[in-house]
Short mmCIF file of C-alpha atoms in Angstrom, two decimals:
data_model
loop_
_atom_site.label_atom_id
_atom_site.label_comp_id
_atom_site.label_asym_id
_atom_site.label_seq_id
_atom_site.Cartn_x
_atom_site.Cartn_y
_atom_site.Cartn_z
CA MET A 112 2.85 -60.91 -24.90
CA PHE A 113 2.18 -57.25 -23.65
CA PRO A 114 3.32 -56.06 -20.09
CA THR A 115 0.67 -55.62 -17.61
CA THR A 116 2.05 -52.16 -16.85
CA CYS A 117 3.11 -49.38 -19.01
CA PHE A 118 5.79 -46.64 -17.63
CA ARG A 119 5.33 -43.45 -19.06
CA ASN A 120 8.74 -41.18 -19.56
CA GLU A 121 7.70 -38.19 -17.61
CA LEU A 122 9.21 -35.52 -15.39
CA VAL A 123 9.15 -35.97 -11.69
CA ARG A 124 6.70 -34.12 -9.64
CA PHE A 125 8.27 -31.00 -7.94
CA ASN A 126 8.93 -31.57 -4.53
CA ALA A 127 10.03 -28.75 -2.10
CA LYS A 128 11.01 -30.49 1.11
CA ALA A 129 12.89 -33.27 -1.11
CA LEU A 130 14.66 -30.34 -2.90
CA LEU A 131 15.52 -28.70 0.58
CA GLU A 132 17.00 -32.12 1.84
CA LYS A 133 19.46 -32.11 -1.35
CA LEU A 134 20.40 -28.64 -0.79
CA GLU A 135 20.95 -29.35 3.17
CA GLY A 136 24.18 -27.36 3.85
CA LYS A 137 25.18 -26.45 0.55
CA ARG A 138 24.66 -23.34 -1.77
CA LEU A 139 22.64 -23.14 -5.06
CA VAL A 140 23.73 -20.34 -7.12
CA PHE A 141 22.11 -18.67 -10.05
CA VAL A 142 24.67 -16.64 -12.22
CA GLY A 143 23.56 -14.70 -15.36
CA ASP A 144 21.25 -11.87 -16.63
CA SER A 145 17.67 -11.14 -16.02
CA LEU A 146 16.59 -14.21 -17.37
CA ASN A 147 18.52 -16.27 -14.91
CA LYS A 148 17.28 -13.82 -12.13
CA ASN A 149 13.77 -14.72 -13.00
CA GLN A 150 14.72 -18.46 -12.88
CA TRP A 151 16.26 -17.78 -9.11
CA ALA A 152 12.83 -16.09 -8.16
CA SER A 153 10.80 -18.89 -9.57
CA MET A 154 12.74 -21.29 -7.45
CA VAL A 155 12.00 -19.13 -4.61
CA TYR A 156 8.28 -19.01 -4.99
CA LEU A 157 8.17 -22.76 -5.94
CA LEU A 158 9.82 -23.42 -2.47
CA ILE A 159 7.69 -20.96 -0.49
CA LYS A 160 4.72 -22.58 -1.68
CA GLY A 161 5.45 -25.95 -1.01
CA LEU A 162 7.33 -25.66 2.50
CA PRO A 163 5.55 -24.99 5.92
CA LYS A 164 5.54 -21.59 7.51
CA PHE A 165 8.88 -20.03 7.97
CA LEU A 166 10.71 -19.01 11.33
CA ARG A 167 12.81 -16.19 9.85
CA ALA A 168 13.62 -14.82 6.68
CA GLU A 169 16.63 -12.62 5.79
CA ILE A 170 18.14 -10.92 2.64
CA ASN A 171 21.69 -9.94 2.74
CA ALA A 172 23.55 -8.66 -0.57
CA GLY A 173 21.67 -10.53 -2.83
CA ALA A 174 21.37 -13.74 -0.90
CA MET A 175 18.03 -15.14 0.63
CA ASN A 176 18.27 -16.94 3.81
CA LEU A 177 15.31 -19.02 5.13
CA GLU A 178 14.99 -20.88 8.48
CA TRP A 179 12.16 -23.36 8.71
CA PRO A 180 10.91 -24.82 12.06
CA ASN A 181 13.36 -27.80 11.88
CA GLY A 182 16.10 -25.47 12.14
CA ARG A 183 17.77 -26.14 9.08
CA ARG A 184 18.73 -23.34 6.97
CA PRO A 185 19.03 -23.35 3.06
CA LYS A 186 20.59 -20.49 1.45
CA TRP A 187 19.99 -19.21 -2.34
CA ASP A 188 22.01 -16.64 -3.80
CA SER A 189 21.33 -14.45 -6.61
CA PRO A 190 23.84 -11.86 -8.28
CA ILE A 191 21.20 -9.14 -8.59
CA LEU A 192 18.13 -8.91 -6.11
CA GLY A 193 15.19 -8.03 -8.45
CA SER A 194 11.50 -7.64 -7.60
CA GLY A 195 10.75 -11.47 -7.41
CA GLY A 196 13.38 -11.56 -4.38
CA ARG A 197 11.44 -8.77 -2.63
CA ARG A 198 8.06 -10.04 -2.87
CA ALA A 199 9.48 -13.60 -2.08
CA LEU A 200 10.65 -11.80 1.25
CA LEU A 201 7.45 -9.98 1.93
CA GLU A 202 5.27 -13.25 1.24
CA MET A 203 7.37 -15.32 3.84
CA CYS A 204 7.22 -12.48 6.20
CA ASP A 205 3.15 -12.46 6.86
CA TYR A 206 3.47 -9.04 7.83
CA THR A 207 -0.56 -8.57 7.93
CA SER A 208 -0.58 -10.96 10.92
CA GLY A 209 0.65 -9.07 13.73
CA LYS A 210 0.00 -6.65 16.58
CA TRP A 211 0.28 -3.11 17.66
CA VAL A 212 2.92 -2.57 20.02
CA PHE A 213 3.23 0.84 22.01
CA ASP A 214 6.56 2.08 21.73
CA ASN A 215 7.54 5.53 23.15
CA THR A 216 11.24 4.91 22.48
CA SER A 217 11.50 4.93 18.66
CA ARG A 218 8.08 6.58 17.84
CA PRO A 219 6.90 8.70 16.14
CA LEU A 220 9.59 8.43 13.25
CA TYR A 221 9.23 12.51 12.88
CA ASN A 222 7.35 15.13 14.78
CA GLU A 223 4.21 16.88 13.27
CA SER A 224 5.73 20.14 13.96
CA ASP A 225 8.76 19.55 12.04
CA CYS A 226 7.61 18.60 8.97
CA PRO A 227 7.03 21.93 6.82
CA TYR A 228 4.90 20.35 4.29
CA MET A 229 2.23 19.23 6.78
CA SER A 230 -1.44 19.37 5.81
CA ALA A 231 -3.99 20.84 7.95
CA GLN A 232 -6.21 18.04 7.33
CA VAL A 233 -4.20 15.83 9.26
CA ALA A 234 -2.17 18.01 11.51
CA CYS A 235 -4.07 16.59 14.78
CA GLN A 236 -1.73 18.31 17.59
CA LYS A 237 -1.92 21.96 15.68
CA TYR A 238 -5.91 21.49 15.58
CA GLY A 239 -6.13 20.65 19.44
CA ARG A 240 -5.89 17.08 19.97
CA PRO A 241 -5.12 16.61 23.45
CA ASP A 242 -3.34 13.07 23.63
CA GLN A 243 -0.42 11.79 21.72
CA ASP A 244 -0.59 8.16 22.23
CA TYR A 245 -1.75 7.55 18.81
CA GLN A 246 1.75 8.29 17.71
CA TYR A 247 3.64 5.83 19.46
CA TRP A 248 2.14 2.46 18.07
CA ARG A 249 4.28 0.13 15.99
CA TRP A 250 3.18 -2.73 13.90
CA GLN A 251 4.78 -6.04 14.85
CA PRO A 252 4.18 -9.10 12.82
CA TYR A 253 4.49 -12.13 14.66
CA ASN A 254 6.91 -14.38 13.03
CA CYS A 255 9.16 -11.69 11.73
CA ASN A 256 10.72 -8.00 12.39
CA LEU A 257 10.20 -5.44 9.76
CA LYS A 258 13.40 -3.66 8.71
CA ARG A 259 14.20 -0.60 10.71
CA TRP A 260 13.09 2.63 9.02
CA ASN A 261 16.26 4.46 7.51
CA SER A 262 15.60 7.74 5.50
CA THR A 263 19.20 7.84 4.10
CA GLU A 264 18.89 4.46 2.73
CA LEU A 265 15.63 4.81 0.96
CA TRP A 266 16.91 7.69 -0.62
CA GLU A 267 19.78 5.85 -1.89
CA LYS A 268 17.46 3.45 -3.32
CA LEU A 269 15.30 6.41 -4.95
CA ARG A 270 18.52 7.97 -6.45
CA GLY A 271 17.77 9.21 -10.12
CA LYS A 272 14.30 7.79 -9.73
CA ARG A 273 10.67 9.15 -9.31
CA LEU A 274 8.54 7.61 -6.87
CA MET A 275 4.61 8.47 -7.39
CA PHE A 276 1.71 7.83 -5.37
CA VAL A 277 -1.52 7.88 -7.34
CA GLY A 278 -5.20 7.93 -5.62
CA ASP A 279 -7.23 9.84 -3.69
CA SER A 280 -6.91 11.72 -0.40
CA LEU A 281 -5.77 8.62 1.62
CA ASN A 282 -2.77 7.93 -0.96
CA ARG A 283 -2.16 11.55 -0.52
CA GLY A 284 -1.86 11.10 3.09
CA GLN A 285 0.54 8.25 2.41
CA TRP A 286 2.53 10.26 0.23
CA LEU A 287 2.58 13.26 2.79
CA SER A 288 3.90 10.60 5.44
CA MET A 289 6.59 9.64 2.84
CA VAL A 290 7.61 13.47 2.34
CA CYS A 291 7.79 14.02 6.21
CA LEU A 292 9.55 10.74 6.67
CA LEU A 293 12.18 11.74 4.37
CA GLN A 294 12.55 15.52 4.11
CA SER A 295 14.61 15.98 7.39
CA VAL A 296 17.83 14.33 5.80
CA ILE A 297 17.92 16.86 2.93
CA PRO A 298 18.96 20.59 3.44
CA ALA A 299 16.20 23.07 3.17
CA GLU A 300 18.03 24.62 0.15
CA LYS A 301 18.44 21.25 -1.67
CA ARG A 302 14.76 20.20 -1.62
CA PHE A 303 12.02 21.87 -3.70
CA MET A 304 8.27 21.31 -3.27
CA SER A 305 6.06 21.97 -6.62
CA GLU A 306 2.42 22.00 -7.64
CA GLN A 307 1.55 21.69 -11.25
CA ALA A 308 -2.09 21.19 -11.87
CA HIS A 309 -2.82 17.62 -10.70
CA LEU A 310 0.65 16.78 -9.93
CA THR A 311 2.76 17.53 -6.64
CA SER A 312 6.32 16.72 -6.16
CA LEU A 313 9.06 16.96 -3.43
CA ARG A 314 12.41 16.87 -5.03
CA ALA A 315 15.79 16.16 -3.57
CA GLU A 316 18.67 17.79 -5.80
CA GLU A 317 21.40 15.66 -4.31
CA TYR A 318 19.65 12.42 -5.19
CA ASN A 319 18.11 13.44 -8.47
CA ALA A 320 15.11 12.08 -7.05
CA SER A 321 11.50 13.18 -6.46
CA ILE A 322 8.64 11.96 -4.31
CA GLU A 323 5.38 12.64 -6.28
CA PHE A 324 1.51 12.63 -5.82
CA LEU A 325 -0.97 12.40 -8.63
CA TRP A 326 -4.90 13.08 -7.85
CA ALA A 327 -6.57 10.33 -9.58
CA PRO A 328 -9.46 9.35 -7.05
CA PHE A 329 -10.88 6.62 -9.43
CA LEU A 330 -7.51 5.64 -11.46
CA VAL A 331 -9.91 6.50 -14.70
CA GLU A 332 -10.91 9.75 -16.20
CA SER A 333 -13.58 11.75 -14.21
CA ASN A 334 -15.10 14.80 -13.70
CA SER A 335 -13.52 14.84 -10.13
CA ASP A 336 -10.02 15.08 -11.32
CA ASP A 337 -9.54 18.32 -10.14
CA PRO A 338 -7.62 18.15 -6.85
CA MET A 339 -9.02 21.45 -5.77
CA GLY A 340 -12.66 21.44 -7.14
CA HIS A 341 -13.72 17.68 -6.94
CA ARG A 342 -16.81 18.04 -4.49
CA LEU A 343 -19.61 17.83 -7.14
CA PRO A 344 -23.37 16.75 -6.79
CA GLU A 345 -22.71 13.72 -9.13
CA LYS A 346 -19.68 11.39 -9.96
CA ILE A 347 -19.26 11.05 -13.97
CA LEU A 348 -16.25 8.88 -15.01
CA ARG A 349 -15.05 7.08 -18.26
CA PRO A 350 -14.47 3.61 -17.07
CA ASP A 351 -12.52 2.80 -20.18
CA SER A 352 -10.14 5.45 -20.29
CA ASN A 353 -7.04 6.46 -17.99
CA LEU A 354 -4.88 8.25 -20.73
CA ARG A 355 -4.71 11.30 -18.93
CA HIS A 356 -3.44 10.17 -15.90
CA ALA A 357 -1.49 7.35 -17.38
CA SER A 358 0.45 9.96 -19.56
CA GLN A 359 1.83 11.36 -16.10
CA TRP A 360 2.40 7.89 -14.20
CA ILE A 361 3.97 6.08 -17.23
CA HIS A 362 7.12 8.37 -16.56
CA ALA A 363 7.59 7.10 -12.69
CA ASP A 364 10.06 4.50 -11.67
CA ILE A 365 8.00 3.23 -8.79
CA LEU A 366 4.33 3.62 -8.53
CA VAL A 367 1.99 3.28 -5.62
CA PHE A 368 -1.71 3.05 -6.56
CA SER A 369 -4.67 3.00 -4.17
CA SER A 370 -8.46 3.31 -4.93
CA TYR A 371 -11.44 2.90 -2.58
CA LEU A 372 -12.81 5.74 -0.56
CA TRP A 373 -14.70 7.53 -3.36
CA TRP A 374 -16.44 4.12 -4.52
CA ARG A 375 -18.16 4.08 -1.29
CA LYS A 376 -20.15 7.33 -1.98
CA GLY A 377 -23.13 6.18 -3.75
CA SER A 378 -23.49 5.31 -7.48
CA VAL A 379 -21.44 6.63 -10.20
CA LYS A 380 -22.31 7.70 -13.89
CA LEU A 381 -20.19 6.17 -16.68
CA LEU A 382 -19.57 8.06 -19.86
CA TRP A 383 -18.03 5.61 -22.31
CA SER A 384 -15.48 6.96 -24.78
CA SER A 385 -17.58 5.72 -27.68
CA GLU A 386 -20.32 7.65 -26.32
CA GLU A 387 -20.78 10.90 -28.59
CA ASN A 388 -24.28 11.98 -27.52
CA GLY A 389 -23.31 12.53 -23.51
CA VAL A 390 -25.76 9.62 -22.45
CA CYS A 391 -24.72 8.35 -19.13
CA GLU A 392 -25.36 5.07 -17.56
CA GLU A 393 -25.82 4.86 -13.73
CA ILE A 394 -24.50 2.10 -11.70
CA ASP A 395 -23.29 1.12 -8.17
CA GLY A 396 -20.05 2.02 -6.84
CA LEU A 397 -18.53 -1.51 -6.54
CA LYS A 398 -19.46 -2.23 -10.21
CA GLY A 399 -17.95 0.96 -11.59
CA MET A 400 -14.53 0.14 -9.32
CA GLU A 401 -14.40 -3.17 -11.05
CA LEU A 402 -14.58 -1.64 -14.34
CA ALA A 403 -12.08 0.98 -13.39
CA MET A 404 -9.73 -1.54 -11.89
CA ASP A 405 -10.11 -3.68 -15.05
CA THR A 406 -8.93 -0.73 -17.30
CA TRP A 407 -6.29 0.02 -14.88
CA ALA A 408 -5.02 -3.70 -14.93
CA ASN A 409 -5.03 -3.83 -18.65
CA TRP A 410 -2.75 -0.96 -18.89
CA ILE A 411 -0.44 -2.61 -16.07
CA GLU A 412 -0.19 -5.72 -18.20
CA SER A 413 0.39 -3.90 -21.37
CA ASN A 414 2.95 -1.28 -20.10
CA VAL A 415 4.52 -2.71 -17.33
CA ASP A 416 8.03 -4.52 -17.42
CA PRO A 417 8.73 -5.62 -13.80
CA LEU A 418 12.37 -5.48 -14.45
CA LYS A 419 12.16 -1.62 -15.12
CA LYS A 420 9.23 -0.31 -13.16
CA GLN A 421 8.17 -1.30 -9.75
CA VAL A 422 4.38 -1.23 -9.03
CA PHE A 423 2.32 -1.71 -5.80
CA PHE A 424 -1.32 -1.48 -4.96
CA VAL A 425 -2.41 -0.49 -1.53
CA THR A 426 -5.37 -2.32 -0.34
CA MET A 427 -8.41 -0.62 1.08
CA SER A 428 -8.11 1.89 4.27
CA PRO A 429 -10.92 1.15 6.79
CA THR A 430 -12.94 3.59 8.10
CA HIS A 431 -14.40 3.79 11.50
CA LEU A 432 -17.85 5.45 11.14
CA LEU A 433 -19.74 3.07 13.33
CA LYS A 434 -18.68 2.11 16.69
CA GLN A 435 -20.95 -0.60 16.61
CA GLU A 436 -18.55 -2.22 14.28
CA TRP A 437 -16.06 -2.79 17.31
CA GLU A 438 -18.61 -2.53 20.16
CA PRO A 439 -21.81 -4.13 19.27
CA GLY A 440 -24.71 -2.12 20.45
CA LYS A 441 -22.90 1.21 21.05
CA GLY A 442 -23.56 4.15 19.00
CA GLY A 443 -21.11 6.65 17.77
CA ASN A 444 -17.86 6.83 15.76
CA CYS A 445 -14.17 7.49 16.14
CA TYR A 446 -14.55 10.55 18.23
CA ASP A 447 -12.76 10.35 21.60
CA GLU A 448 -11.28 7.16 20.86
CA LYS A 449 -7.67 6.91 22.14
CA LEU A 450 -6.51 3.21 21.87
CA PRO A 451 -6.48 0.53 19.08
CA ILE A 452 -9.01 -2.03 19.07
CA LYS A 453 -8.26 -4.55 21.77
CA ASN A 454 -9.16 -7.82 19.83
CA GLN A 455 -6.10 -7.54 17.69
CA THR A 456 -6.39 -11.36 16.64
CA LYS A 457 -9.91 -10.88 14.76
CA LYS A 458 -9.55 -10.58 11.35
CA SER A 459 -11.22 -7.76 9.48
CA ASN A 460 -14.06 -8.44 7.34
CA HIS A 461 -14.20 -4.98 6.18
CA ASP A 462 -16.15 -4.72 2.83
CA LEU A 463 -15.61 -8.17 1.65
CA PRO A 464 -17.14 -7.94 -1.89
CA THR A 465 -14.94 -5.01 -2.68
CA MET A 466 -11.83 -6.91 -1.27
CA ARG A 467 -12.67 -9.95 -3.15
CA MET A 468 -13.22 -7.93 -6.44
CA VAL A 469 -9.83 -6.16 -6.18
CA GLU A 470 -8.14 -9.45 -5.30
CA LYS A 471 -9.31 -11.14 -8.37
CA ILE A 472 -8.19 -8.27 -10.52
CA LEU A 473 -4.69 -8.31 -8.94
CA SER A 474 -4.20 -11.77 -9.07
CA ARG A 475 -4.03 -11.83 -12.93
CA LEU A 476 -1.25 -9.23 -12.91
CA GLY A 477 1.39 -11.76 -11.08
CA SER A 478 4.65 -10.00 -10.62
CA LYS A 479 3.76 -6.96 -12.41
CA VAL A 480 2.30 -5.73 -9.15
CA SER A 481 3.28 -6.20 -5.25
CA VAL A 482 0.23 -5.69 -2.92
CA ILE A 483 0.64 -3.88 0.03
CA ASN A 484 -2.28 -5.27 2.35
CA ILE A 485 -2.90 -2.71 4.95
CA THR A 486 -6.52 -3.23 5.65
CA HIS A 487 -6.50 -5.60 8.75
CA LEU A 488 -3.72 -3.74 10.73
CA THR A 489 -5.49 -0.29 9.72
CA ALA A 490 -8.83 -1.59 10.82
CA LEU A 491 -7.61 -1.86 14.28
CA ARG A 492 -6.75 1.75 14.71
CA LYS A 493 -10.11 3.33 15.57
CA ASP A 494 -7.86 5.69 17.84
CA GLY A 495 -5.55 7.09 14.80
CA HIS A 496 -8.12 9.26 12.90
CA PRO A 497 -8.32 13.36 12.91
CA SER A 498 -11.96 13.20 14.39
CA ILE A 499 -12.42 16.87 15.45
CA TYR A 500 -8.82 17.87 15.70
CA ARG A 501 -8.09 19.01 11.96
CA LYS A 502 -9.05 22.18 9.78
CA PHE A 503 -12.62 21.94 8.39
CA TYR A 504 -13.53 23.98 5.24
CA GLY A 505 -16.82 26.01 5.81
CA LYS A 506 -18.28 27.12 8.98
CA LEU A 507 -19.81 24.50 11.20
CA SER A 508 -22.91 25.30 12.56
CA LEU A 509 -23.74 25.23 16.27
CA GLU A 510 -25.83 22.25 16.08
CA LYS A 511 -22.71 20.43 14.63
CA LEU A 512 -20.38 21.88 17.42
CA ALA A 513 -22.56 20.67 19.94
CA ASN A 514 -22.31 17.19 18.86
CA PRO A 515 -18.66 16.44 18.00
CA SER A 516 -19.50 12.86 16.39
CA SER A 517 -21.40 14.45 13.90
CA TYR A 518 -18.69 16.07 12.03
CA SER A 519 -15.84 13.78 13.30
CA ASP A 520 -13.26 12.89 10.47
CA CYS A 521 -12.98 9.07 10.77
CA ILE A 522 -11.56 8.56 7.54
CA HIS A 523 -8.24 10.25 7.17
CA TRP A 524 -5.35 9.53 9.72
CA CYS A 525 -3.32 11.79 11.66
CA LEU A 526 0.47 12.17 11.10
CA PRO A 527 2.54 10.99 12.44
CA GLY A 528 0.54 8.03 12.75
CA VAL A 529 -0.99 5.07 10.76
CA SER A 530 -0.14 6.01 7.58
CA ASP A 531 3.72 6.00 8.48
CA VAL A 532 3.35 2.01 8.92
CA TRP A 533 2.08 1.85 5.56
CA ASN A 534 5.25 3.23 4.44
CA GLU A 535 7.29 1.28 6.56
CA LEU A 536 5.73 -1.53 4.59
CA LEU A 537 6.69 -0.01 1.34
CA PHE A 538 10.30 0.27 2.57
CA GLN A 539 10.39 -3.52 3.03
CA PHE A 540 9.55 -4.16 -0.47
CA LEU A 541 11.87 -1.40 -1.84
#
């Protein structure tokens, strides 16, 4: 007689809540090498995905402590805290959900005039900006606190390493912010700034460490790769080749990539590596960016071991070129804006097609890349741009001078300012 029911011999489905119940009041410790560390990270990820939102998350001396809404507090210890643990911490702390808090006690983190490497493009006080409040805003996530900035601690993290920012002028602004944040704790005679072709670097002798910037606005090879002479009538790029740039960034220990602004400037022309006759194909910026990002992602997949090299991608920095985007019916742009956008709970829909495309490509890279999502928090800072308070190259016409909005820079960011917060987020990961 056949049984009415057959029982399959299969593994029990993973249940995060049930496992936490078994771990209540206990310590689960993974001891071993990098493979064991990966198993620890896997456990953290599984529990994060299967549990409700946390109340608090901490990492201390290799231990991860999570506090959940029911007040229970399980704990996992790892002998080595690797990139998996860092990413888990930032995923639990939803730093993208928060508000800008005015803080004239702990801000700014440095003074514009005290940074000897300050760029005329973002030195807003030097070029006459009358207000200073844009320097005093601090980003506060709703459900957690960001680690307090500590320059000496970060230098220790960077000891013997190369931190390299790769991208366009916005990424250069983040690099400059990092330089200004860190340079003050290094005696002048023990830090050296050097510029070699596409690469600019601040080196701290005491730590045998460097903070570098590589100009690569498209992340692939292009006719705009000269950091000084890139204002050309048309943009031509090789979407399938980043060998020249990669030969520089492959030697870095920590990489911070960003690419967006240059893709917004109309169509691009493609010159494939296999084409020998110089025939170019013209396509729109979004499609060009997708091709370039795909080439970049292929390089990451083939060349990055997350246990040896940390890679970050900073999401797009919104512009404030149209005032009607935050005040419907109003004309103008960021000129004369002195406060962040009031409705801080409204999520930014800034360039959704590009955001989705980038998210799709990044998702395939898994733990090889950590994403620093600055888009929403940056979209709220209509007040943080240089506007007219920066050095402009070339003489401005009387007509433009009579209409400040016509030449306001609503793309880049004054320093100290918004870019410092991007680096505070990077500090959380590091």
